[in-house]
Amino acid sequence: MSNILFVALSFGLLALATGDHPLSWYRDFQEVQYGGVPATRNDERAYRLPMTVVPLDYDIYLDLFFAERTDRPFSYDGSVDIVIQAKAENVNQIVLHANVDTIRDVKLKNLAGAEVGLKPHETEPLYHFLKVNVENPLTPNVNYTLHIEYSSTMNEGPMKRGIWRGWYLDENKVERIYATTHFQPYNARQAFPCWDEPFFKAVFKVHISRPSGYTGVFSNTVNTGNVTLPNNRVRTDFAATPEMSSYLVTFLVSETFQVIAEDTSFKPPIRIIGRSNTDGLADHVLELAVKMTEFFDNYFGIPYATLHPNLLNDHVSSPDWASAGTENWGMVSYRELYMIINKNETIMSIEHYAATLVSHELAHKWFGNLITCYWWSNTWINEGYASYFGYIATHAMFPEYELPDHFNNRYLQTSLAFDSSRTTVPLNHEVNTPLQVTGHFGTISYSKAASFVRMTANIMSLETFQKSCRLFLLENPYKPTDQFDLLKAMNDAILDDNSLAIYPGFNFSEYYRIWVNEPGYPILTVNIDYDTGYMDLKQERFFLNPNEQTTEQVYPIPITYTTSRNADFSNLRPSQMMTTDSTRIEKSPGEEWVIFNIQQQGHYRVNYNKRNWELISDALLNNPNSIHYLNRAQIVDDVFALMRSERITIEFALHILKFLAKETNNHVWEPAISGFNWLRARIRHIPEKQAEFDAYILAQMEHAITTLGFEPKDGETPTVTMARQSILHFACLLGHEKCIQESWDRFSNWRINNTPVNSRVRRNVYVTGMREGDREDFDFLLSKFRDSNYANDQLEMLRGLGATKDPELLTRFLQLTLTKEVRSHDKLNTFNYALLGNQENYKTVMQFVKDNINAIRTEYVEDSPARPVHSALSNLAGYMDEPALVEYEAWLNEQPNLPQLATVKSSIDSARSNMAWGTANVDKIIAATKSSATTTVTSLFMLVAMTVLLQIV
Ligand SMILES: *[C@@H]1O[C@H](CO)[C@@H](O)[C@H](O)[C@H]1NC(C)=O
Ligand SMILES: *[C@@H]1O[C@H](CO)[C@@H](O)[C@H](O)[C@H]1NC(C)=O
Ligand SMILES: *[C@@H]1O[C@H](CO)[C@@H](O)[C@H](O)[C@H]1NC(C)=O
Ligand SMILES: *[C@@H]1O[C@H](CO)[C@@H](O)[C@H](O)[C@H]1NC(C)=O
Ligand SMILES: [Zn+2]
């Protein structure tokens, strides 16, 4: 999956939709911990199928009914023939998954086609098990055919996955309904009874019958024919798939979906499929799909065309999708937001994300589909590799996006932030229940895994890494794999190239074992004796919570460093592997700064003795470009974490960060904005102090705002455009006068003179237009939202509308989330936009929640895997002051049966402890801004003086 990635990177709000990118959460909130406190491990194992019977081949017949079937609208009847074999003696029960409304018939035939005697079958709804009991044990290793007939209902909207229906307006504004599937990770069982675990690979032949007007019919493989049926229906047959896991089966049935862009010079042709009124709007993603297919063909040495003769290379743009994209083999589906990319209508962060997403999903054709994790405990192999390639490989074809640089904030820093609590889990982590499985599709399996893959590639060299990928694929095609198969391929490649010879005594298997199977990561503490040149290194597991006791765990750390006098930020190959808890390295004597973890490629944090921090801080102020921007970004990210874990004081942290006053680089500002937001959120309840702090932040940002300006400049890089996008959005929120004025001018020019707003600055313009505007402005933007044919622009407009300060308009806005105008997958984001838009909005949001809780629970689909209602109600608490929390709590106490109660109450506790932290530290924060601001002025003055001198020379 590509967990949808960034719908929105806004002020600590990451709406994550990775390919099967799904979640959204606040970066400094814990991801919801799934699974609660049930059951022992053995009880949870009960969710897993026995291995005694395996499927080889499925013929799936599905009859889809839409509104024309009045007794059971939007339903389906199915029958499936599954060729199975027993793999043990004395098997008299066949256990498989089925999660359908009604099982109508079950039969079993032997190889000769004769019926085998059955006893009544059983179902176990908790586990979604169908248990077929045979009268006499099955003969092992001999084919039987299991025939099952059943009926079920489409889900409404994408959130619950399975077979579901979505909607769109066609070119005549007529509403159309389409049906499609999203099975990852455990929802194929809603479409047809099956062995719905990735381990059980088999061949699938899909046959779909539908009303004859539904001519847009697509699936994983080529369609082999149409059969006319009675009642104005047609059956379309699709060719056999390769051997693959059940979650990769898919189809889409619609009235007007068609090919909207294609490149027929490939075999199979590369096609983008979408609703007819997006025809011609997908050329950009077509180019992404074409170039990345070419890239992976070469990189893996196994061309796409050779994967299987029947397989397509289709990419579907779906108006509704629960994640960002899902890698169904031959037919990837994406949320339309990421498919219809037009420079005139799309903000840069979405265009940027689309490049990584298409590549992520294509990488899955090999890592995920050709080889598959044998069980979701190992999902990091699928997702970590796809995420790594989504950035690192895409760079080879689309260097303009500078993706390796963005990797750090997107994956590494996200992982370092998340992976620093006592409850974090290792990459390889046992999961069993559906909730646990869903929960493992999160930061660890994507961000930490991708960071681990990159760190490992640097250690063994990129050439050896490529070889290990090829070996892994060549040795395990069409098979489920586990971490040991991957380790073997890596060890074989390393041995072949002798590529670890520069690390004598380094045990790669042990490195892999620890990083894959132990939780957390280390902080490296460096203590430099400038007289002798001795650098004493110590490591311990990093916990963000200062009260947490560290553990004995030692992590193998790839060491890279550079020094002021011999500064070299380009060599990413570690000079050595640190495999003990402490060690000493020597540099030449003399006082100079030293920086470890070059370009922040290693998954660890670094702290230094005070003198070294001072030297770094001086260099950052006086000669910032002497330190690579990714290390400036690392320093910002580490400094906030060191401050939060009380390893350095707030004052010292802000002292080191003084250099931001001269910083314009996107990568440096991303962690800075996150860090400042973390602090701001903790003093929100003391408005006059927060205002002082905001003024300080704005002073720090002034230079960046001035340098970036309010309009994109010709020929600037996408990264610069993204810097402007996030910095202006933040500056306008904090009340920067010029930002507000410039944004407002653009908004009113659009409304009054119909002058289009450059797509790349729409975020700050829409948001400011609503914050500063009135009812007419709101109605204007709402009507634009309703007219737009661009999912991205619509989403930006929703974000804008949520920033209205008028309680009545905000209530109207929130009520939109209870209608289908706000798509299910956008409802939680939209709710969050109301909270993010203005500090005071939480009051209106709380009233809306109280008045509409039942509708929210239904319309936001509370029982979908992403648990959007849990998130919405918890997020709300994070914006409240104490009186509001008391009111919220009182109301919650009147809702004893609310399923979200425990989660929301714990978010109220967090909100209180955040405020308590703020109350205890606010004076230190404000004092630190003062001492740091004064020095900034001096040094800026000095810099001006120096510049003048230099010019004279
Ligand atoms: C058993 O089923 C598999 C998969 O359909 C098929 O390839 C194989 O030929 C069958 N074996 C026999 C003996 O029919
Ligand atoms: C079957 O019908 C669909 C929809 O009309 C069409 O796109 C497809 O080409 C047909 N398949 C064959 C093999 O004729
Ligand atoms: C963007 O707008 C310009 C000016 O209206 C137009 O010439 C250009 O074709 C548009 N580009 C795209 C990709 O639609
Ligand atoms: C290397 O580490 C692995 C895994 O921890 C271990 O099984 C093996 O014995 C180690 N090899 C050596 C030479 O120490
Ligand atoms: Zn993925």
Short mmCIF file of C-alpha atoms in Angstrom, two decimals, residues 593-750:
data_model
loop_
_atom_site.label_atom_id
_atom_site.label_comp_id
_atom_site.label_asym_id
_atom_site.label_seq_id
_atom_site.Cartn_x
_atom_site.Cartn_y
_atom_site.Cartn_z
CA TRP A 593 33.35 21.96 15.21
CA VAL A 594 32.65 18.29 14.55
CA ILE A 595 29.37 17.03 13.14
CA PHE A 596 28.25 13.39 13.21
CA ASN A 597 25.66 11.62 11.04
CA ILE A 598 26.37 13.28 7.71
CA GLN A 599 23.25 14.37 5.86
CA GLN A 600 21.31 12.60 8.62
CA GLN A 601 21.41 9.27 6.86
CA GLY A 602 21.66 7.13 10.00
CA HIS A 603 18.65 6.37 12.16
CA TYR A 604 19.97 7.97 15.35
CA ARG A 605 20.31 11.28 17.13
CA VAL A 606 23.49 13.05 18.22
CA ASN A 607 24.37 15.16 21.24
CA TYR A 608 27.74 16.89 21.86
CA ASN A 609 29.68 18.44 24.67
CA LYS A 610 28.73 22.08 25.20
CA ARG A 611 31.83 23.53 23.57
CA ASN A 612 31.16 21.68 20.34
CA TRP A 613 27.59 22.94 20.31
CA GLU A 614 28.93 26.47 20.74
CA LEU A 615 31.30 26.01 17.82
CA ILE A 616 28.45 24.64 15.68
CA SER A 617 26.21 27.47 16.75
CA ASP A 618 28.85 30.07 15.83
CA ALA A 619 29.37 28.49 12.43
CA LEU A 620 25.62 28.40 11.82
CA LEU A 621 25.41 32.09 12.56
CA ASN A 622 28.49 33.30 10.80
CA ASN A 623 28.95 30.90 7.95
CA PRO A 624 25.78 28.83 7.66
CA ASN A 625 26.63 27.33 4.30
CA SER A 626 29.77 25.77 5.77
CA ILE A 627 27.35 23.18 7.18
CA HIS A 628 25.28 21.13 4.71
CA TYR A 629 21.59 22.05 4.76
CA LEU A 630 20.59 18.49 5.64
CA ASN A 631 22.84 18.71 8.68
CA ARG A 632 21.38 22.09 9.55
CA ALA A 633 18.02 20.32 9.36
CA GLN A 634 19.38 17.47 11.49
CA ILE A 635 20.59 19.95 14.09
CA VAL A 636 17.16 21.57 14.29
CA ASP A 637 15.43 18.21 14.57
CA ASP A 638 17.88 16.87 17.16
CA VAL A 639 17.93 20.09 19.18
CA PHE A 640 14.16 20.05 19.70
CA ALA A 641 14.34 16.39 20.72
CA LEU A 642 17.26 17.05 23.08
CA MET A 643 15.30 19.91 24.62
CA ARG A 644 12.15 17.85 25.02
CA SER A 645 14.09 15.02 26.62
CA GLU A 646 15.81 17.55 28.92
CA ARG A 647 19.29 16.83 27.68
CA ILE A 648 19.73 20.50 26.89
CA THR A 649 17.88 23.50 28.29
CA ILE A 650 15.26 25.47 26.44
CA GLU A 651 17.56 28.44 26.54
CA PHE A 652 20.47 26.58 25.01
CA ALA A 653 18.19 25.05 22.37
CA LEU A 654 16.91 28.44 21.22
CA HIS A 655 20.46 29.74 21.38
CA ILE A 656 21.58 27.12 18.84
CA LEU A 657 18.51 27.84 16.70
CA LYS A 658 19.26 31.56 16.43
CA PHE A 659 20.63 30.93 12.95
CA LEU A 660 17.12 30.35 11.65
CA ALA A 661 16.87 34.12 11.37
CA LYS A 662 19.03 33.77 8.28
CA GLU A 663 17.75 30.46 7.03
CA THR A 664 15.62 30.01 3.91
CA ASN A 665 16.06 26.31 3.21
CA ASN A 666 12.93 24.20 3.12
CA HIS A 667 14.50 21.17 4.78
CA VAL A 668 15.72 23.22 7.71
CA TRP A 669 12.41 24.99 8.18
CA GLU A 670 10.28 21.83 8.13
CA PRO A 671 11.57 20.51 11.48
CA ALA A 672 11.73 24.07 12.80
CA ILE A 673 8.05 24.65 12.09
CA SER A 674 7.21 21.31 13.72
CA GLY A 675 9.30 22.16 16.75
CA PHE A 676 7.86 25.64 17.14
CA ASN A 677 4.38 24.25 16.82
CA TRP A 678 5.11 21.75 19.52
CA LEU A 679 6.03 24.61 21.84
CA ARG A 680 3.15 26.84 20.73
CA ALA A 681 0.63 24.09 21.39
CA ARG A 682 1.83 23.92 24.97
CA ILE A 683 1.34 27.59 25.74
CA ARG A 684 -1.90 28.06 23.85
CA HIS A 685 -3.75 28.46 27.12
CA ILE A 686 -1.64 31.51 28.02
CA PRO A 687 -2.52 33.72 25.05
CA GLU A 688 -0.43 36.76 25.94
CA LYS A 689 2.68 34.60 26.25
CA GLN A 690 1.89 32.72 23.11
CA ALA A 691 1.59 36.05 21.32
CA GLU A 692 5.06 36.99 22.56
CA PHE A 693 6.43 33.69 21.38
CA ASP A 694 4.71 34.06 18.00
CA ALA A 695 6.31 37.47 17.58
CA TYR A 696 9.69 35.87 18.20
CA ILE A 697 9.03 33.12 15.66
CA LEU A 698 7.90 35.67 13.08
CA ALA A 699 11.08 37.66 13.62
CA GLN A 700 13.03 34.46 13.02
CA MET A 701 11.06 33.89 9.81
CA GLU A 702 11.24 37.42 8.46
CA HIS A 703 14.28 36.80 6.30
CA ALA A 704 12.81 33.62 4.82
CA ILE A 705 9.51 35.34 4.07
CA THR A 706 11.24 38.25 2.37
CA THR A 707 13.55 36.02 0.38
CA LEU A 708 10.86 33.62 -0.79
CA GLY A 709 8.31 36.32 -1.58
CA PHE A 710 4.63 35.82 -2.29
CA GLU A 711 4.71 34.49 -5.85
CA PRO A 712 6.72 31.69 -7.44
CA LYS A 713 9.67 32.94 -9.44
CA ASP A 714 10.52 31.69 -12.90
CA GLY A 715 12.77 28.67 -12.83
CA GLU A 716 12.75 28.10 -9.07
CA THR A 717 13.01 24.52 -7.86
CA PRO A 718 10.00 22.59 -6.54
CA THR A 719 11.73 22.57 -3.15
CA VAL A 720 11.76 26.36 -3.03
CA THR A 721 8.10 26.42 -3.98
CA MET A 722 7.38 24.01 -1.15
CA ALA A 723 9.33 26.15 1.29
CA ARG A 724 7.15 29.13 0.35
CA GLN A 725 4.02 27.04 0.70
CA SER A 726 4.74 25.97 4.26
CA ILE A 727 6.39 29.16 5.45
CA LEU A 728 3.63 31.48 4.23
CA HIS A 729 0.94 29.20 5.56
CA PHE A 730 2.63 29.28 8.96
CA ALA A 731 3.41 32.99 8.87
CA CYS A 732 -0.17 33.94 7.99
CA LEU A 733 -1.46 31.76 10.83
CA LEU A 734 0.84 33.54 13.26
CA GLY A 735 -0.45 36.89 12.06
CA HIS A 736 2.40 38.15 9.89
CA GLU A 737 0.99 41.43 8.57
CA LYS A 738 2.53 41.43 5.14
CA CYS A 739 1.65 37.78 4.63
CA ILE A 740 -1.96 38.52 5.49
CA GLN A 741 -2.08 41.60 3.28
CA GLU A 742 -0.50 39.94 0.25
CA SER A 743 -2.69 36.86 0.61
CA TRP A 744 -5.84 38.88 1.09
CA ASP A 745 -5.06 41.02 -1.96
CA ARG A 746 -4.81 37.90 -4.07
CA PHE A 747 -8.03 36.51 -2.69
CA SER A 748 -10.04 39.66 -3.30
CA ASN A 749 -8.50 40.12 -6.72
CA TRP A 750 -9.74 36.67 -7.58
#
